Every structure is written in structure tokens, then in C-alpha cells.
XYZ file of C-alpha atoms in Angstrom:
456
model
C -23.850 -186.214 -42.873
C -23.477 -187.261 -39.169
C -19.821 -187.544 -38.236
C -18.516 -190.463 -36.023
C -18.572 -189.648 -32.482
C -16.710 -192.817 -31.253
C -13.487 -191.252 -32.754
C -10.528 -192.565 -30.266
C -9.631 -189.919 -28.131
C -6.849 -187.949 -27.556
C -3.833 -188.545 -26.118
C -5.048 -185.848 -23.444
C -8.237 -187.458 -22.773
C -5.967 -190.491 -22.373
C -3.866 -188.897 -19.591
C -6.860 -187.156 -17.991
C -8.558 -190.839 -17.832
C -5.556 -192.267 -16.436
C -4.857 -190.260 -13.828
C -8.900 -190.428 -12.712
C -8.329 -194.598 -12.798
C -5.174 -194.031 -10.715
C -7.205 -192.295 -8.086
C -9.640 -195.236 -7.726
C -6.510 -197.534 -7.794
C -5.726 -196.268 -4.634
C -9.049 -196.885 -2.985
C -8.836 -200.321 -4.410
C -5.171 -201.685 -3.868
C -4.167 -202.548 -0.179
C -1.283 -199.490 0.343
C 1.948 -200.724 1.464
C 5.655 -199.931 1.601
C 9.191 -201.274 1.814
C 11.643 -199.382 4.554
C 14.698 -197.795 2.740
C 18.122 -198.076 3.355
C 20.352 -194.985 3.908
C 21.254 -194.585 0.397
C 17.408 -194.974 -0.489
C 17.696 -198.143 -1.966
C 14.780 -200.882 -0.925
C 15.127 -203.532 1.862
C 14.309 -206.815 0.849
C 11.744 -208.836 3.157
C 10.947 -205.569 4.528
C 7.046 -204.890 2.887
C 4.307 -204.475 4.966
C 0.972 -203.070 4.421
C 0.039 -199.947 5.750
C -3.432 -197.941 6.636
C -4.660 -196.876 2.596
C -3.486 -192.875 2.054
C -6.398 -192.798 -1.050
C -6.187 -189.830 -3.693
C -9.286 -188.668 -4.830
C -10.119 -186.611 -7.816
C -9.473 -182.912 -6.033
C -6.402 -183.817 -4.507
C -4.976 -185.296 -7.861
C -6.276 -182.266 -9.512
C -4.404 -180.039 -6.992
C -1.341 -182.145 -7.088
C -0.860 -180.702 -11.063
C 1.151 -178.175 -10.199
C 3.743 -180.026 -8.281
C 3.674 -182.341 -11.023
C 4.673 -180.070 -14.122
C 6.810 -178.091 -11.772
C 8.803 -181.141 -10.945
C 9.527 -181.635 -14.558
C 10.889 -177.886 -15.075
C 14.291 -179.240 -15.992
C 12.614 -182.211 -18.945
C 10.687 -178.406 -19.878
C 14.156 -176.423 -20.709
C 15.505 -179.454 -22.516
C 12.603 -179.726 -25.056
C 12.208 -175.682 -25.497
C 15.806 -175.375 -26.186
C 16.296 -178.312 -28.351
C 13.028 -177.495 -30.214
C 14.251 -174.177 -31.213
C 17.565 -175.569 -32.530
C 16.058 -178.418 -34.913
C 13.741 -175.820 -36.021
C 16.632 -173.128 -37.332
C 17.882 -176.331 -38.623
C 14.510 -176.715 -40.386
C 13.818 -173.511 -41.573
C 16.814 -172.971 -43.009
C 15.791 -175.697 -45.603
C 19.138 -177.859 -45.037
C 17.256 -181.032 -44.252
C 15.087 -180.931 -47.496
C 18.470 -180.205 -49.379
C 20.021 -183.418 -47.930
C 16.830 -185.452 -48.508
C 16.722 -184.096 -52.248
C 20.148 -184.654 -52.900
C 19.419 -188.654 -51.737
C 16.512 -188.763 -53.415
C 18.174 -187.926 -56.765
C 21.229 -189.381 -56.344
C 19.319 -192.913 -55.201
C 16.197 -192.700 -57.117
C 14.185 -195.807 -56.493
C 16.476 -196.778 -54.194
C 16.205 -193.742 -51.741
C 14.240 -195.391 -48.951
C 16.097 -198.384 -48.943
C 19.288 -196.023 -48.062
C 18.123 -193.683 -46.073
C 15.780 -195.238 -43.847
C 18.592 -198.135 -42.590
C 21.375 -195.122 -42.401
C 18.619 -193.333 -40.249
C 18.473 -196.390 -38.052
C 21.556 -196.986 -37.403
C 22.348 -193.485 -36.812
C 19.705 -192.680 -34.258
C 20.194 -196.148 -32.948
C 23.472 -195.787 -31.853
C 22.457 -192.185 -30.553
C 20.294 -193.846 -28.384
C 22.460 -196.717 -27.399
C 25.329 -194.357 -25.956
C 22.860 -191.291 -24.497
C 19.391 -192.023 -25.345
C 17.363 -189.337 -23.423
C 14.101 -187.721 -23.639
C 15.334 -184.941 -25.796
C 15.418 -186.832 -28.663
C 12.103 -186.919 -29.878
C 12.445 -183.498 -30.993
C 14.005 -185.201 -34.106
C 10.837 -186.568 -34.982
C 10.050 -183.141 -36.747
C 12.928 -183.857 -38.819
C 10.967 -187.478 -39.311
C 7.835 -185.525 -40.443
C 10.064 -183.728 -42.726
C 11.165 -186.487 -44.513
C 7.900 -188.363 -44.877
C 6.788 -185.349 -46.806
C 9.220 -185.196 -49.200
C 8.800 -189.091 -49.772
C 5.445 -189.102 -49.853
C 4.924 -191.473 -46.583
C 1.951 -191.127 -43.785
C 2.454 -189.460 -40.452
C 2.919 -193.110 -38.930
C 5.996 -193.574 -41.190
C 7.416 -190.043 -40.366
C 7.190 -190.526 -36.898
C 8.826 -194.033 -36.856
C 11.871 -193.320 -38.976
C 13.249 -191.445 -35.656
C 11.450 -192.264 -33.138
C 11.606 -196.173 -33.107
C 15.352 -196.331 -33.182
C 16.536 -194.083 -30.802
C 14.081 -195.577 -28.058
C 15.535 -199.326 -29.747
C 18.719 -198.168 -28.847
C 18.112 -197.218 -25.662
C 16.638 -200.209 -24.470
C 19.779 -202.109 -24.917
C 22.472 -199.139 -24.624
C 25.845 -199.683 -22.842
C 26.369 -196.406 -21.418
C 22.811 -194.947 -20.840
C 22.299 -193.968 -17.294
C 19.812 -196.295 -16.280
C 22.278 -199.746 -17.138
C 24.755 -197.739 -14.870
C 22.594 -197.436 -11.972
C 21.972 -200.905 -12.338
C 24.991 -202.075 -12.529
C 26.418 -199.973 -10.078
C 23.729 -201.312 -7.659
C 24.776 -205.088 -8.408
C 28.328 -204.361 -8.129
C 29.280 -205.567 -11.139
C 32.089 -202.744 -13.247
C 29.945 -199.735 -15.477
C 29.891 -200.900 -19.102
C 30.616 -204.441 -18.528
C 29.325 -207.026 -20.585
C 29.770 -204.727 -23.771
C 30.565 -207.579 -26.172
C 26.990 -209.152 -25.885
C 25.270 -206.197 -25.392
C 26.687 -205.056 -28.695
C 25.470 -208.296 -29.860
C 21.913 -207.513 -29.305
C 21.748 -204.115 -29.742
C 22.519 -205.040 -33.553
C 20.049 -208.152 -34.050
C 17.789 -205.052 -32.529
C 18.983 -202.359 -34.780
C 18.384 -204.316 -37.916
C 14.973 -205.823 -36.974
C 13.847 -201.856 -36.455
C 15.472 -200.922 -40.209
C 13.946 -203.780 -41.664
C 10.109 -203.153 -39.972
C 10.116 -199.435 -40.787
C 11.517 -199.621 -44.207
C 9.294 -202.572 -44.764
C 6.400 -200.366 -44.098
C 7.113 -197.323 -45.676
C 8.013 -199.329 -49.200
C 4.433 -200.842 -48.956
C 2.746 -197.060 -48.252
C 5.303 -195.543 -51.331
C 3.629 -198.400 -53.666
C 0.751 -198.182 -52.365
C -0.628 -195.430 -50.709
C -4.035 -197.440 -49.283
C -1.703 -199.502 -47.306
C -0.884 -196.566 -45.099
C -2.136 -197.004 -41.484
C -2.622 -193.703 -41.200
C -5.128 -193.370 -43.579
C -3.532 -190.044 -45.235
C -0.087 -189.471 -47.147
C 1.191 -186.259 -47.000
C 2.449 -183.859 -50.032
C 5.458 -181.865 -49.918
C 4.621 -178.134 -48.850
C 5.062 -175.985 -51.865
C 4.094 -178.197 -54.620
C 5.752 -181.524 -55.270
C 9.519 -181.535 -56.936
C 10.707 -183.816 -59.959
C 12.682 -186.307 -58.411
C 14.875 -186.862 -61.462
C 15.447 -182.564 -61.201
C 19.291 -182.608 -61.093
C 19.935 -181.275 -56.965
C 23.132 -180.089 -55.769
C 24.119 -180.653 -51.983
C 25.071 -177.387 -50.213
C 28.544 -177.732 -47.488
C 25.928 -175.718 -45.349
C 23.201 -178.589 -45.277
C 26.277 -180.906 -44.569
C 27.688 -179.045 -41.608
C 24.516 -178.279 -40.334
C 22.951 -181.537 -40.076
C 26.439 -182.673 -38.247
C 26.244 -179.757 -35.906
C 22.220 -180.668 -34.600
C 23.912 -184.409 -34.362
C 27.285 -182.682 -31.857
C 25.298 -181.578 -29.452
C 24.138 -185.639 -28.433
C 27.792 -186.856 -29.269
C 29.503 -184.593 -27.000
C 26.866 -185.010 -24.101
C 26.997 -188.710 -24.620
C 30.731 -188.752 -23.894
C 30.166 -186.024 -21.110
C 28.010 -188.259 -19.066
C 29.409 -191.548 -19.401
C 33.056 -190.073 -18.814
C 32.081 -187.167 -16.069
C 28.664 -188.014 -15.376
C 27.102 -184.917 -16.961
C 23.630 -183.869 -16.027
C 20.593 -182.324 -18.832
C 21.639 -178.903 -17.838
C 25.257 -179.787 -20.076
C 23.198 -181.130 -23.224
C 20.617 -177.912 -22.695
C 23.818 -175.559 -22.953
C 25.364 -177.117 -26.081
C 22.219 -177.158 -27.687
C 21.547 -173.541 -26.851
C 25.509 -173.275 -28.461
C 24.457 -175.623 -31.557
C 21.220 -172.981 -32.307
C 23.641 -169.944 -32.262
C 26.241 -171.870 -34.653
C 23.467 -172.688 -36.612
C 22.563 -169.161 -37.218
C 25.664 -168.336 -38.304
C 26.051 -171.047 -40.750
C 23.008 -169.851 -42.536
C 23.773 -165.956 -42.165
C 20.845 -165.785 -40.146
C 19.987 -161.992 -38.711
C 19.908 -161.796 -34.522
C 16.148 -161.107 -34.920
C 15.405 -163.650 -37.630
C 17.542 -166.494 -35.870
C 15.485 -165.499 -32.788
C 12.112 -165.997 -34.352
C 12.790 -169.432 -36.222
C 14.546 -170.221 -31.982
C 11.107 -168.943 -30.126
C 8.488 -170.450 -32.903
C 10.533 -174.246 -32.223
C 10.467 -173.658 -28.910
C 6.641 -172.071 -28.901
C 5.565 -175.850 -30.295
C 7.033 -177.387 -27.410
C 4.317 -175.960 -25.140
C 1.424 -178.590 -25.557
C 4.240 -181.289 -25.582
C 4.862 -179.982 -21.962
C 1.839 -180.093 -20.786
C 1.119 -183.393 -21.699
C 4.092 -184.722 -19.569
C 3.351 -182.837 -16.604
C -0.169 -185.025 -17.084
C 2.102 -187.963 -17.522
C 4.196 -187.297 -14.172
C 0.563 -186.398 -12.446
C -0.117 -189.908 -12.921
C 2.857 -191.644 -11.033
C 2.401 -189.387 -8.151
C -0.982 -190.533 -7.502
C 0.081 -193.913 -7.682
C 3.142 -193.289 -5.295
C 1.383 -191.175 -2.520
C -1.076 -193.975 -2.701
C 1.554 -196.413 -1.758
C 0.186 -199.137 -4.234
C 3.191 -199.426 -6.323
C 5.135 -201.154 -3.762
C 1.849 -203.460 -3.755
C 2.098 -204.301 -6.908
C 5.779 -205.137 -7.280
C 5.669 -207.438 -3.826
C 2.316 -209.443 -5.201
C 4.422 -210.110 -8.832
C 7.818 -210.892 -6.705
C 6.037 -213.937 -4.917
C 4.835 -214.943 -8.329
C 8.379 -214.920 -10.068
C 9.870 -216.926 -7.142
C 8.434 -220.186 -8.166
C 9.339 -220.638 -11.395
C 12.760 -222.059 -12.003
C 16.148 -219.572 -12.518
C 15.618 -219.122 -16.664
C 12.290 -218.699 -16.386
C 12.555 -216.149 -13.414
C 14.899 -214.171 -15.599
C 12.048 -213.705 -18.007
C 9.337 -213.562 -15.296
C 11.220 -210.138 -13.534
C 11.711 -209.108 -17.250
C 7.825 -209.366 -18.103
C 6.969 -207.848 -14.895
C 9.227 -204.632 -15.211
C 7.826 -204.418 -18.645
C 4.297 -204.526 -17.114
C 4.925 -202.298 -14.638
C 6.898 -200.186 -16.894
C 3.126 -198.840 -18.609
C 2.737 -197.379 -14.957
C 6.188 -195.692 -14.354
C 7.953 -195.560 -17.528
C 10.664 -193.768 -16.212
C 13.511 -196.362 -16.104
C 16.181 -194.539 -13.284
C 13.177 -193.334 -11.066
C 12.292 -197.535 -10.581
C 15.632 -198.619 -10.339
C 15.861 -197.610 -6.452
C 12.022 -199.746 -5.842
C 13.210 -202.448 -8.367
C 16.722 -203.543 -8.505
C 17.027 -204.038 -4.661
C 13.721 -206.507 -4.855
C 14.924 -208.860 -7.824
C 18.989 -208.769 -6.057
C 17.684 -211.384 -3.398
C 15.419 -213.623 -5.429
C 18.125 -213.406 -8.426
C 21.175 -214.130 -6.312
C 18.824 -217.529 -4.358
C 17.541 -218.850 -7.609
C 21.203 -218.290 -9.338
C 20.454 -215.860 -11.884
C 23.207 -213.499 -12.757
C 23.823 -209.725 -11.837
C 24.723 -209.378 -15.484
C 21.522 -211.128 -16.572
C 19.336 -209.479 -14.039
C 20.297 -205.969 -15.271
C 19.641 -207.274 -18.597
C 16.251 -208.217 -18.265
C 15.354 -204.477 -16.323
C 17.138 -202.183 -18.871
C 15.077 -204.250 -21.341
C 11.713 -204.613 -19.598
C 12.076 -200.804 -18.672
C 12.588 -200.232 -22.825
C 10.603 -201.950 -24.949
C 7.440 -200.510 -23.968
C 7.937 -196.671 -23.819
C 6.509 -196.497 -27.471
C 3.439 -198.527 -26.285
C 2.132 -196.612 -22.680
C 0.299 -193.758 -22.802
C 1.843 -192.387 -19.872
C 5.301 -192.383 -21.319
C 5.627 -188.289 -21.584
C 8.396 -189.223 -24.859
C 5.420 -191.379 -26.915
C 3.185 -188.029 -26.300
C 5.683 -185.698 -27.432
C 5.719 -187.925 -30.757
C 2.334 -188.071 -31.059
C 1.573 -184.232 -31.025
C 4.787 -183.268 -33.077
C 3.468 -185.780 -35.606
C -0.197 -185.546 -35.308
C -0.465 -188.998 -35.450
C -3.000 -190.185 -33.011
C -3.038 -193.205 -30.572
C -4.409 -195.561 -32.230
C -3.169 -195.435 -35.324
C 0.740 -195.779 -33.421
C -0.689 -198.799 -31.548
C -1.487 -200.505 -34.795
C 2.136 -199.915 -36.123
C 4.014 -200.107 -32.558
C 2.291 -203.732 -31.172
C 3.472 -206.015 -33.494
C 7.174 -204.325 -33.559
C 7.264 -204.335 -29.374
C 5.660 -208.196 -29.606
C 9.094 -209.037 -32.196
C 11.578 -207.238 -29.809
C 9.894 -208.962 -26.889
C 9.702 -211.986 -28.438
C 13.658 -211.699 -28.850
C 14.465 -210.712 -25.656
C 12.815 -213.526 -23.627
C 14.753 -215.895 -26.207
C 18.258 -214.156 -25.183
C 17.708 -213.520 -21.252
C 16.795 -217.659 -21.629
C 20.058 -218.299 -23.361
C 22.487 -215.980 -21.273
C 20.789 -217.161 -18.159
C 21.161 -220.772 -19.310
C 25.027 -220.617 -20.337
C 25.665 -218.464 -17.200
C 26.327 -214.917 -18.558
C 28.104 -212.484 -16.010
């Protein structure tokens, strides 16, 4: 039998595609630029175009190693925080806790833990949300085994909530920036931002626990295509299962590491190298909570951080991708063109006009603090003529820049999913869209609202 050959490709034939599509970008897209203030921040009215600085396909390939060096410090996260959830793995504590819930909840298990899960990551996300946090998606993969789900569901369960979170997150760093920018007080409008970060919190439980109650029916309802067994034979659910203190303070201790950092950096503005060294910490604790030997806790450490390697790859391919489109000076392009279009629509609709656009241009840089500076300093003018609020105009960044990372292919988080999963593009896209469209959906509705009752 012939196999298909029109299979969808991978997410590295992806990358290497978009990054050849950038290059011609820049041959086709007038380059121009915006001059800078002192603190780096965009001039408004100050775009021109330029002569076109093209990248072609040998100087993008030789720009790859600035690229992945660039993201050396996004590298030491991931290896260090891989090798702690994997000692947490290994050591069999998360199957304990998911057995114990599974017996104690019996038909009811999902319906628990996959809303607990939500909530849990959600708020994780809200306060510190950072890249690092897809590394819980093993512990997603985990737990779709032992409930019988596809590799869709596993990766959702953790995934989906964390980046949720983040998109509407008080204290993350990227609402900061912009609201230090705007000069409006850090954290401010917290009440309302609560507000949606719940209606957003719940419509996530309800979608992935929706979806993995139809696959544990039925299994031909799974998107995936394939449900996955637990390793070693399956396990009577009804099998009495005791829960160990161990499992307990171990699943606590891989959660510290994000609690303490998120009150590190919103309090004294802590930087990735704080959250690497309390991870490192949380690994060594969690060897000693399982009585692990030195040279058995460091080969369940190096084989979690070993997995991270293709995951690293694939974002220095991600980061390859923005810096063809930067020294090719057509971002800057891109965001003037959509700024003249926003400008003549009246102040509501502006408000969701610069919040569709920074979702738009959010599948070319999804890196939310890196537009911020090219951004923010663009909308200030228009937003502050047409009388839409600082408040409201951070609003409708922080939540154009978030509810697409789990759609764009560049996003270096989604790939890091996908290959910890092995779930593959397509398959995501068919679960992701019609979440992102729902979130989307309810965002324009709210930016309308706060816009139209004068939220600041």
C-alpha cells in the first residue's frame, strides 16, 4: 500500500518555510522605519521609507547562529526546568496523585480535575506566565494517559490555561511595560481585569473538559485520531489507591518555584536567571524527597533536560524568523499601513481595530515585551486624539499580543508543545481555532464596553 505523501508537515518544515517567505517579504514590502527616542521608545509621525536592506536565503541562513545564540538565556530556562518536572515524573508522584483522583472521583474524575487544572495553571499564568511553563505539558501528557485521552487533550489541559492566563494577567511583565509607558500606576485596573480573566478561565475549563468527556465516551471523537494507553498495562480504576505525603509535597514543590518567582518579579522585578535558580533548587529538593541517589537524581535531571534539545532548536528557528523581518525594516511598514487604517473608524471601534491588528501582527512577532517599544508609542497618539483610554489601550495589546500564541507557528512556546506532545500542527489548529475565535469573540465585546463607559 502507497502511503499519503500530502501528510502536513512538520512544525520544522513550518519554520524553515517561514523564514524562506520572510526573505521574499523583504524584497516585496517597501522598508521603512520610525526614529527612536532616547529611551528607545517610537516617535509618532516620525515613519519614513527608506532604500529596501532585502535578506536573501544565505544571509538568513547565516543569521542562525545569532539567532539561537540570542535565545541562550529562554535555552537554560527550559533545560533546567525540564530536568526538574522530569525527577518529578519519574519518581511516579504525578501518576499517584492522578490515581488517587481517579478512585476517589470515579466517573467524576475529569470533571474535577480538569477545572482544578485550569484554574490552577490559569492563575499561574495570570501572575507570571512565562515561557517556561510549557514544560508542564509533559505532566499534561501524563495525565491523558492515565485517562485514556488523545495527545490533543493532554496537551490542552496545561497548555491552554496558562497562555489564557497570561493574556489577561495583572502582574505579567508585558501589562507593566505597558502601563508604565502610558503612565497610568503598575497593576491598576485589577478589579476588571480580574473580571475577565475569570469569564476567560471558565470558558477554557469548560472547552477542554468538554472535549476530553466526548474523547473518554467516545474514543472516534478524538481529533487526534489515536488515544493513548497507560505505559505498563492499564490499572482498575475502582483498585483501592492510597495518596503518598511525598506525591503531595512534591507536586507543591514543582508549583514553588513559579509562586516565588511570580512574587519576585512583580515585587523586585526579578529576571529568568531567579526562576532558573529556584528551579535548579526545586530539582535538588526533589531528590531528596524521593531518596533519590546523587547519580540517579542526576540521570532522571540530564534525560529531562536531554528532551529539551529539539524544543531549542525549534525556537532559535522561531527567533530566525523575526530577525529577517526586522533587518528588513518591513515591520515598521506594516504597523504604519494598519495605523492609517484604524484612524478612521470611530473611538470603540478603534479600540478593537489596534486590538485586531496587534493580534495580526502578533503571528509575526509573538513576543509580547519585544513589540511593546514599536507598538505602544504608535497607538498613544491615535488613542489619546480619538479618546480612547490608556487603561483600554493596554487592554486591547496585552490581549491582541495573547490570544494567538497557541495559533502562530512562529510562537517558539506552541512548538515546544507540539514536540513534547507529539501532537502535530494540524491536528492543534483544529482544536485551538474555534477556542481563540470564542476568546476573541469576547474580547472585542469587552474592549467595546470599557471603551464605551470610559474605563481608566
Amino acid at each position: 500500500m502507497v502511503k499519503n505523501k500530502l501528510a502536513f508537515p512538520h512544525v520544522m518544515v513550518l519554520l524553515v518555510a517561514l523564514a524562506a517567505v520572510s526573505c521574499a517579504l523583504t524584497y516585496v514590502i517597501p522598508a521603512g522605519t520610525y526614529q527612536f527616542d532616547d529611551n528607545g521608545y517610537v516617535i509618532a509621525d516620525s515613519f519614513q521609507y527608506v532604500q529596501n536592506t532585502p535578506v536573501n536565503l544565505w544571509s538568513a541562513v547565516l543569521k542562525l547562529t545569532s539567532a539561537i545564540a540570542s535565545m541562550g538565556t529562554t535555552f537554560a530556562l527550559l533545560f533546567v526546568l525540564g530536568g526538574m518536572v522530569n525527577v518529578l515524573i519519574s519518581s511516579g508522584a504525578i501518576e499517584n496523585v492522578v490515581d488517587f483522583s481517579i478512585f476517589r472521583l470515579q466517573d467524576k474524575s475529569l470533571k474535577v480535575l480538569i477545572p482544578c487544572i485550569t484554574v490552577m495553571m490559569s492563575l499561574l499564568g495570570g501572575l507570571a506566565g512565562n515561557d517556561a511553563m510549557i514544560t508542564f505539558v509533559a505532566c499534561g501528557m501524563l495525565l491523558a494517559r492515565r485517562t485514556r485521552l488523545d495527545r490533543v487533550a493532554g496537551m490542552a489541559i496545561f497548555y491552554l490555561p496558562y497562555i489564557t492566563g497570561q493574556a489577561i494577567g495583572p502582574t505579567v511583565l508585558m501589562i507593566l511595560m505597558c502601563q508604565e509607558m502610558c503612565g497610568i500606576p503598575a497593576v491598576s485596573g485589577l478589579s476588571v481585569r480580574i473580571v475577565i480573566w475569570i469569564i476567560f478561565t471558565v470558558v477554557c475549563a469548560v472547552y477542554n473538559t468538554r472535549y476530553a468527556l466526548r474523547v473518554s465516551r467516545d474514543p472516534s471523537k478524538s481529533i487526534d485520531g489515536e488515544i493513548l494507553e497507560p505505559e505498563g498495562g492499564s490499572r482498575d480504576d475502582n483498585a483501592p489507591v492510597s495518596l503518598r505525603r511525598s506525591s503531595v509535597v512534591s507536586v507543591l514543590m514543582i508549583l514553588l518555584p513559579f509562586v516565588i518567582y511570580a512574587y519576585g518579579s512583580s515585587k523586585y522585578n526579578w529576571g529568568f536567571e531567579y526562576l532558573i535558580g529556584i528551579g535548579f533548587i526545586g530539582a535538588v529538593i526533589l531528590g531528596g524527597v524521593f531518596r533519590f541517589t546523587p547519580n540517579d537524581w542526576a540521570k532522571r535531571f540530564c534525560e529531562g533536560a536531554t528532551q529539551m534539545g529539539a524544543v531549542c532548536l525549534l525556537i532559535g528557528f522561531s527567533k530566525l524568523i523575526s530577525t529577517i523581518l526586522a533587518d528588513g525594516q518591513v515591520i515598521n511598514t506594516i504597523a504604519h499601513a494598519a495605523l492609517g487604517l484604524i484612524q478612521s473608524m470611530g473611538s470603540s471601534f478603534s479600540a478593537i481595530g489596534m486590538f485586531f491588528f496587534t493580534t495580526l501582527f502578533n503571528f509575526m512577532m509573538p513576543s509580547g515585551p519585544a513589540k511593546v517599544p514599536i507598538l505602544m508609542p504608535l497607538f498613544m497618539p491615535v488613542a489619546d486624539v480619538l479618546g480612547i483610554t490608556r487603561q483600554v489601550l493596554c487592554t486591547c495589546y496585552q490581549l491582541g499580543d495573547g490570544l494567538t500564541n497557541f495559533l502562530t507557528p512562529v510562537s517558539s512556546v506552541m512548538a515546544t508543545g507540539l514536540i513534547l506532545s507529539g501532537t502535530r500542527y494540524s491536528k492543534w489548529m483544529r482544536y485551538a481555532v474555534p477556542y481563540a475565535l470564542i476568546l476573541i469573540g469576547v474580547s472585542a465585546v469587552c474592549i467595546f464596553f470599557l471603551q464605551s463607559i470610559g474605563w481608566s
